[in-house]
Tab-separated table of N, CA and C in Angstrom:
chain	number	residue	atom	x	y	z
A	1	MET	N	-5.704	-118.108	31.331
A	1	MET	CA	-5.590	-116.728	30.929
A	1	MET	C	-6.867	-116.011	31.337
A	2	ARG	N	-6.736	-114.913	32.051
A	2	ARG	CA	-7.927	-114.187	32.482
A	2	ARG	C	-8.483	-113.342	31.352
A	3	ARG	N	-9.733	-112.921	31.500
A	3	ARG	CA	-10.404	-112.131	30.465
A	3	ARG	C	-9.580	-110.886	30.156
A	4	GLY	N	-9.302	-110.683	28.886
A	4	GLY	CA	-8.548	-109.519	28.454
A	4	GLY	C	-7.043	-109.642	28.625
A	5	GLY	N	-6.555	-110.771	29.111
A	5	GLY	CA	-5.123	-110.949	29.306
A	5	GLY	C	-4.412	-111.229	27.994
A	6	SER	N	-3.113	-111.295	28.046
A	6	SER	CA	-2.336	-111.621	26.852
A	6	SER	C	-1.102	-112.408	27.267
A	7	MET	N	-0.526	-113.072	26.293
A	7	MET	CA	0.679	-113.850	26.519
A	7	MET	C	1.508	-113.800	25.244
A	8	MET	N	2.801	-113.677	25.389
A	8	MET	CA	3.697	-113.715	24.241
A	8	MET	C	4.851	-114.641	24.577
A	9	PHE	N	5.267	-115.411	23.596
A	9	PHE	CA	6.467	-116.208	23.797
A	9	PHE	C	7.241	-116.292	22.494
A	10	ARG	N	8.509	-116.553	22.657
A	10	ARG	CA	9.446	-116.671	21.539
A	10	ARG	C	10.093	-118.039	21.642
A	11	PHE	N	10.261	-118.687	20.493
A	11	PHE	CA	10.874	-120.008	20.531
A	11	PHE	C	11.652	-120.256	19.247
A	12	ARG	N	12.561	-121.189	19.352
A	12	ARG	CA	13.217	-121.752	18.175
A	12	ARG	C	13.514	-123.207	18.482
A	13	THR	N	13.412	-124.018	17.460
A	13	THR	CA	13.625	-125.447	17.649
A	13	THR	C	14.026	-126.083	16.328
A	14	GLN	N	14.692	-127.202	16.440
A	14	GLN	CA	14.956	-128.055	15.290
A	14	GLN	C	14.291	-129.412	15.483
A	15	GLU	N	13.528	-129.512	16.580
A	15	GLU	CA	12.805	-130.747	16.875
A	15	GLU	C	11.450	-130.728	16.169
A	16	PRO	N	11.050	-131.821	15.548
A	16	PRO	CA	9.768	-131.855	14.846
A	16	PRO	C	8.558	-132.026	15.774
A	17	ARG	N	8.781	-132.379	17.050
A	17	ARG	CA	7.680	-132.571	17.993
A	17	ARG	C	8.079	-132.076	19.374
A	18	GLY	N	7.136	-131.388	20.042
A	18	GLY	CA	7.398	-130.954	21.414
A	18	GLY	C	6.328	-130.006	21.913
A	19	LEU	N	6.192	-129.934	23.230
A	19	LEU	CA	5.255	-129.036	23.893
A	19	LEU	C	5.964	-127.724	24.189
A	20	LEU	N	5.392	-126.604	23.752
A	20	LEU	CA	5.996	-125.297	23.971
A	20	LEU	C	5.428	-124.585	25.183
A	21	SER	N	4.132	-124.685	25.381
A	21	SER	CA	3.485	-123.954	26.464
A	21	SER	C	2.199	-124.678	26.845
A	22	LEU	N	1.902	-124.705	28.156
A	22	LEU	CA	0.689	-125.335	28.644
A	22	LEU	C	0.136	-124.497	29.787
A	23	ALA	N	-1.141	-124.171	29.716
A	23	ALA	CA	-1.838	-123.480	30.807
A	23	ALA	C	-3.112	-124.251	31.085
A	24	GLN	N	-3.353	-124.552	32.355
A	24	GLN	CA	-4.544	-125.318	32.669
A	24	GLN	C	-5.213	-124.790	33.924
A	25	GLY	N	-6.511	-125.156	34.058
A	25	GLY	CA	-7.286	-124.750	35.222
A	25	GLY	C	-6.797	-125.475	36.461
A	26	GLY	N	-7.622	-125.442	37.500
A	26	GLY	CA	-7.269	-126.097	38.757
A	26	GLY	C	-7.162	-127.601	38.622
A	27	ALA	N	-6.864	-128.244	39.745
A	27	ALA	CA	-6.624	-129.692	39.762
A	27	ALA	C	-7.817	-130.496	39.250
A	28	GLN	N	-9.029	-130.053	39.497
A	28	GLN	CA	-10.220	-130.788	39.076
A	28	GLN	C	-10.838	-130.231	37.797
A	29	SER	N	-10.175	-129.274	37.158
A	29	SER	CA	-10.732	-128.607	35.972
A	29	SER	C	-10.184	-129.221	34.685
A	30	PRO	N	-11.066	-129.499	33.710
A	30	PRO	CA	-10.594	-130.025	32.432
A	30	PRO	C	-10.131	-128.916	31.475
A	31	ILE	N	-10.238	-127.662	31.887
A	31	ILE	CA	-9.926	-126.538	30.999
A	31	ILE	C	-8.411	-126.382	30.851
A	32	PHE	N	-7.949	-126.276	29.586
A	32	PHE	CA	-6.532	-126.046	29.321
A	32	PHE	C	-6.360	-125.494	27.917
A	33	PHE	N	-5.190	-124.907	27.674
A	33	PHE	CA	-4.751	-124.645	26.308
A	33	PHE	C	-3.253	-124.816	26.243
A	34	ALA	N	-2.776	-125.150	25.043
A	34	ALA	CA	-1.355	-125.439	24.863
A	34	ALA	C	-0.935	-125.091	23.438
A	35	PHE	N	0.353	-124.875	23.276
A	35	PHE	CA	0.960	-124.747	21.957
A	35	PHE	C	1.950	-125.885	21.825
A	36	GLU	N	1.877	-126.583	20.703
A	36	GLU	CA	2.790	-127.700	20.488
A	36	GLU	C	3.307	-127.687	19.049
A	37	VAL	N	4.460	-128.273	18.883
A	37	VAL	CA	4.994	-128.517	17.547
A	37	VAL	C	4.777	-129.998	17.274
A	38	PHE	N	4.128	-130.273	16.149
A	38	PHE	CA	3.881	-131.657	15.756
A	38	PHE	C	4.181	-131.774	14.267
A	39	ASP	N	5.054	-132.699	13.922
A	39	ASP	CA	5.525	-132.854	12.543
A	39	ASP	C	6.033	-131.525	11.974
A	40	GLY	N	6.686	-130.743	12.841
A	40	GLY	CA	7.323	-129.496	12.405
A	40	GLY	C	6.404	-128.299	12.297
A	41	ARG	N	5.124	-128.461	12.609
A	41	ARG	CA	4.156	-127.367	12.480
A	41	ARG	C	3.595	-126.979	13.846
A	42	LEU	N	3.222	-125.702	13.986
A	42	LEU	CA	2.714	-125.189	15.248
A	42	LEU	C	1.207	-125.410	15.347
A	43	TYR	N	0.766	-125.953	16.493
A	43	TYR	CA	-0.650	-126.217	16.750
A	43	TYR	C	-1.085	-125.521	18.037
A	44	PHE	N	-2.357	-125.136	18.065
A	44	PHE	CA	-2.999	-124.635	19.259
A	44	PHE	C	-3.976	-125.714	19.709
A	45	VAL	N	-3.794	-126.217	20.925
A	45	VAL	CA	-4.630	-127.291	21.461
A	45	VAL	C	-5.378	-126.722	22.656
A	46	TYR	N	-6.698	-126.944	22.706
A	46	TYR	CA	-7.467	-126.372	23.809
A	46	TYR	C	-8.699	-127.193	24.120
A	47	ASP	N	-9.131	-127.058	25.352
A	47	ASP	CA	-10.389	-127.626	25.819
A	47	ASP	C	-10.928	-126.655	26.853
A	48	PHE	N	-12.059	-126.017	26.544
A	48	PHE	CA	-12.657	-125.050	27.452
A	48	PHE	C	-13.860	-125.653	28.172
A	49	GLY	N	-13.832	-126.981	28.338
A	49	GLY	CA	-14.839	-127.615	29.155
A	49	GLY	C	-15.657	-128.709	28.501
A	50	SER	N	-15.539	-128.897	27.197
A	50	SER	CA	-16.381	-129.930	26.587
A	50	SER	C	-15.571	-130.902	25.733
A	51	VAL	N	-14.929	-130.407	24.697
A	51	VAL	CA	-14.201	-131.265	23.753
A	51	VAL	C	-12.810	-130.684	23.513
A	52	THR	N	-11.812	-131.538	23.414
A	52	THR	CA	-10.459	-131.075	23.098
A	52	THR	C	-10.344	-130.826	21.606
A	53	HIS	N	-9.802	-129.663	21.251
A	53	HIS	CA	-9.598	-129.279	19.856
A	53	HIS	C	-8.105	-129.121	19.602
A	54	ARG	N	-7.684	-129.430	18.391
A	54	ARG	CA	-6.279	-129.297	17.981
A	54	ARG	C	-6.270	-128.627	16.622
A	55	LYS	N	-5.836	-127.370	16.578
A	55	LYS	CA	-5.912	-126.569	15.358
A	55	LYS	C	-4.509	-126.198	14.873
A	56	PRO	N	-4.204	-126.513	13.623
A	56	PRO	CA	-2.933	-126.022	13.065
A	56	PRO	C	-3.037	-124.509	12.877
A	57	LEU	N	-1.966	-123.801	13.163
A	57	LEU	CA	-2.009	-122.349	13.033
A	57	LEU	C	-1.690	-121.891	11.624
A	58	PHE	N	-0.882	-122.636	10.899
A	58	PHE	CA	-0.572	-122.343	9.501
A	58	PHE	C	0.215	-123.521	8.943
A	59	ASP	N	0.490	-123.495	7.649
A	59	ASP	CA	1.129	-124.637	6.990
A	59	ASP	C	2.654	-124.634	7.032
A	60	ARG	N	3.253	-123.521	7.393
A	60	ARG	CA	4.722	-123.449	7.394
A	60	ARG	C	5.336	-124.215	8.555
A	61	ARG	N	6.499	-124.769	8.325
A	61	ARG	CA	7.220	-125.484	9.373
A	61	ARG	C	7.923	-124.490	10.289
A	62	VAL	N	8.023	-124.852	11.566
A	62	VAL	CA	8.720	-124.002	12.534
A	62	VAL	C	9.942	-124.698	13.129
A	63	ASP	N	10.259	-125.884	12.661
A	63	ASP	CA	11.409	-126.622	13.188
A	63	ASP	C	12.674	-126.349	12.371
A	64	ASN	N	12.852	-125.080	12.005
A	64	ASN	CA	13.957	-124.683	11.145
A	64	ASN	C	15.108	-124.004	11.891
A	65	GLY	N	15.054	-123.954	13.225
A	65	GLY	CA	16.117	-123.343	14.011
A	65	GLY	C	16.071	-121.827	14.059
A	66	GLU	N	15.084	-121.211	13.428
A	66	GLU	CA	14.938	-119.751	13.465
A	66	GLU	C	14.030	-119.353	14.621
A	67	TRP	N	14.162	-118.096	15.073
A	67	TRP	CA	13.310	-117.583	16.138
A	67	TRP	C	11.917	-117.291	15.594
A	68	HIS	N	10.892	-117.641	16.383
A	68	HIS	CA	9.504	-117.375	16.046
A	68	HIS	C	8.804	-116.774	17.263
A	69	ASP	N	7.946	-115.790	17.042
A	69	ASP	CA	7.193	-115.124	18.104
A	69	ASP	C	5.714	-115.435	17.952
A	70	VAL	N	5.050	-115.682	19.066
A	70	VAL	CA	3.612	-115.932	19.080
A	70	VAL	C	3.013	-115.051	20.173
A	71	ARG	N	1.897	-114.408	19.865
A	71	ARG	CA	1.210	-113.575	20.849
A	71	ARG	C	-0.256	-113.963	20.884
A	72	THR	N	-0.792	-114.154	22.077
A	72	THR	CA	-2.214	-114.447	22.237
A	72	THR	C	-2.880	-113.293	22.969
A	73	VAL	N	-4.114	-113.035	22.631
A	73	VAL	CA	-4.921	-112.007	23.277
A	73	VAL	C	-6.274	-112.614	23.581
A	74	GLY	N	-6.752	-112.465	24.790
A	74	GLY	CA	-8.081	-112.959	25.108
A	74	GLY	C	-8.124	-113.559	26.480
A	75	PRO	N	-9.166	-114.207	26.839
A	75	PRO	CA	-10.393	-114.308	26.057
A	75	PRO	C	-11.233	-113.036	26.141
A	76	GLN	N	-12.018	-112.814	25.125
A	76	GLN	CA	-12.961	-111.703	25.064
A	76	GLN	C	-14.360	-112.288	24.914
A	77	ARG	N	-15.353	-111.460	24.956
A	77	ARG	CA	-16.717	-111.957	24.787
A	77	ARG	C	-16.949	-112.496	23.378
A	78	SER	N	-16.332	-111.891	22.376
A	78	SER	CA	-16.609	-112.277	20.989
A	78	SER	C	-15.746	-113.436	20.494
A	79	HIS	N	-14.651	-113.727	21.145
A	79	HIS	CA	-13.792	-114.832	20.714
A	79	HIS	C	-13.048	-115.378	21.929
A	80	PRO	N	-12.811	-116.687	21.963
A	80	PRO	CA	-12.125	-117.243	23.128
A	80	PRO	C	-10.675	-116.799	23.225
A	81	ILE	N	-9.927	-116.910	22.143
A	81	ILE	CA	-8.525	-116.489	22.140
A	81	ILE	C	-8.147	-116.108	20.720
A	82	LEU	N	-7.481	-114.994	20.567
A	82	LEU	CA	-6.976	-114.545	19.271
A	82	LEU	C	-5.477	-114.777	19.266
A	83	ILE	N	-4.978	-115.411	18.222
A	83	ILE	CA	-3.547	-115.716	18.136
A	83	ILE	C	-2.963	-114.874	16.998
A	84	LEU	N	-1.961	-114.085	17.334
A	84	LEU	CA	-1.297	-113.221	16.353
A	84	LEU	C	0.088	-113.766	16.095
A	85	ILE	N	0.401	-114.036	14.851
A	85	ILE	CA	1.710	-114.551	14.457
A	85	ILE	C	2.451	-113.425	13.738
A	86	PRO	N	3.544	-112.908	14.317
A	86	PRO	CA	4.279	-111.824	13.647
A	86	PRO	C	4.902	-112.245	12.311
A	87	ASN	N	5.380	-111.259	11.589
A	87	ASN	CA	5.900	-111.446	10.235
A	87	ASN	C	7.111	-112.372	10.152
A	88	ASN	N	7.828	-112.598	11.245
A	88	ASN	CA	9.049	-113.388	11.114
A	88	ASN	C	8.790	-114.855	10.781
A	89	LEU	N	7.515	-115.266	10.726
A	89	LEU	CA	7.214	-116.631	10.291
A	89	LEU	C	7.055	-116.713	8.783
A	90	ASN	N	7.125	-115.566	8.099
A	90	ASN	CA	7.083	-115.509	6.637
A	90	ASN	C	5.888	-116.254	6.062
A	91	LEU	N	4.722	-115.908	6.531
A	91	LEU	CA	3.509	-116.577	6.060
A	91	LEU	C	3.064	-116.066	4.722
């Protein structure tokens, strides 16, 4: 994702585990970020060059067959990536 870019995706699943989205640098670059469902919960996984991090986005399950929207904004100078979860996740 380039500086100031954004990405939005919509998904629904009944599977408790799966990869939803993956973006990575060039062939020799360790830089990547991904969204995955693990044990029914949405995670943001990223490595911007040093250590891989795996962060749960919230405690609610997303493997309920309902539609869910996720929007990312960034990177910016003050934060690498901002993740906005719309109201349809009922947080």
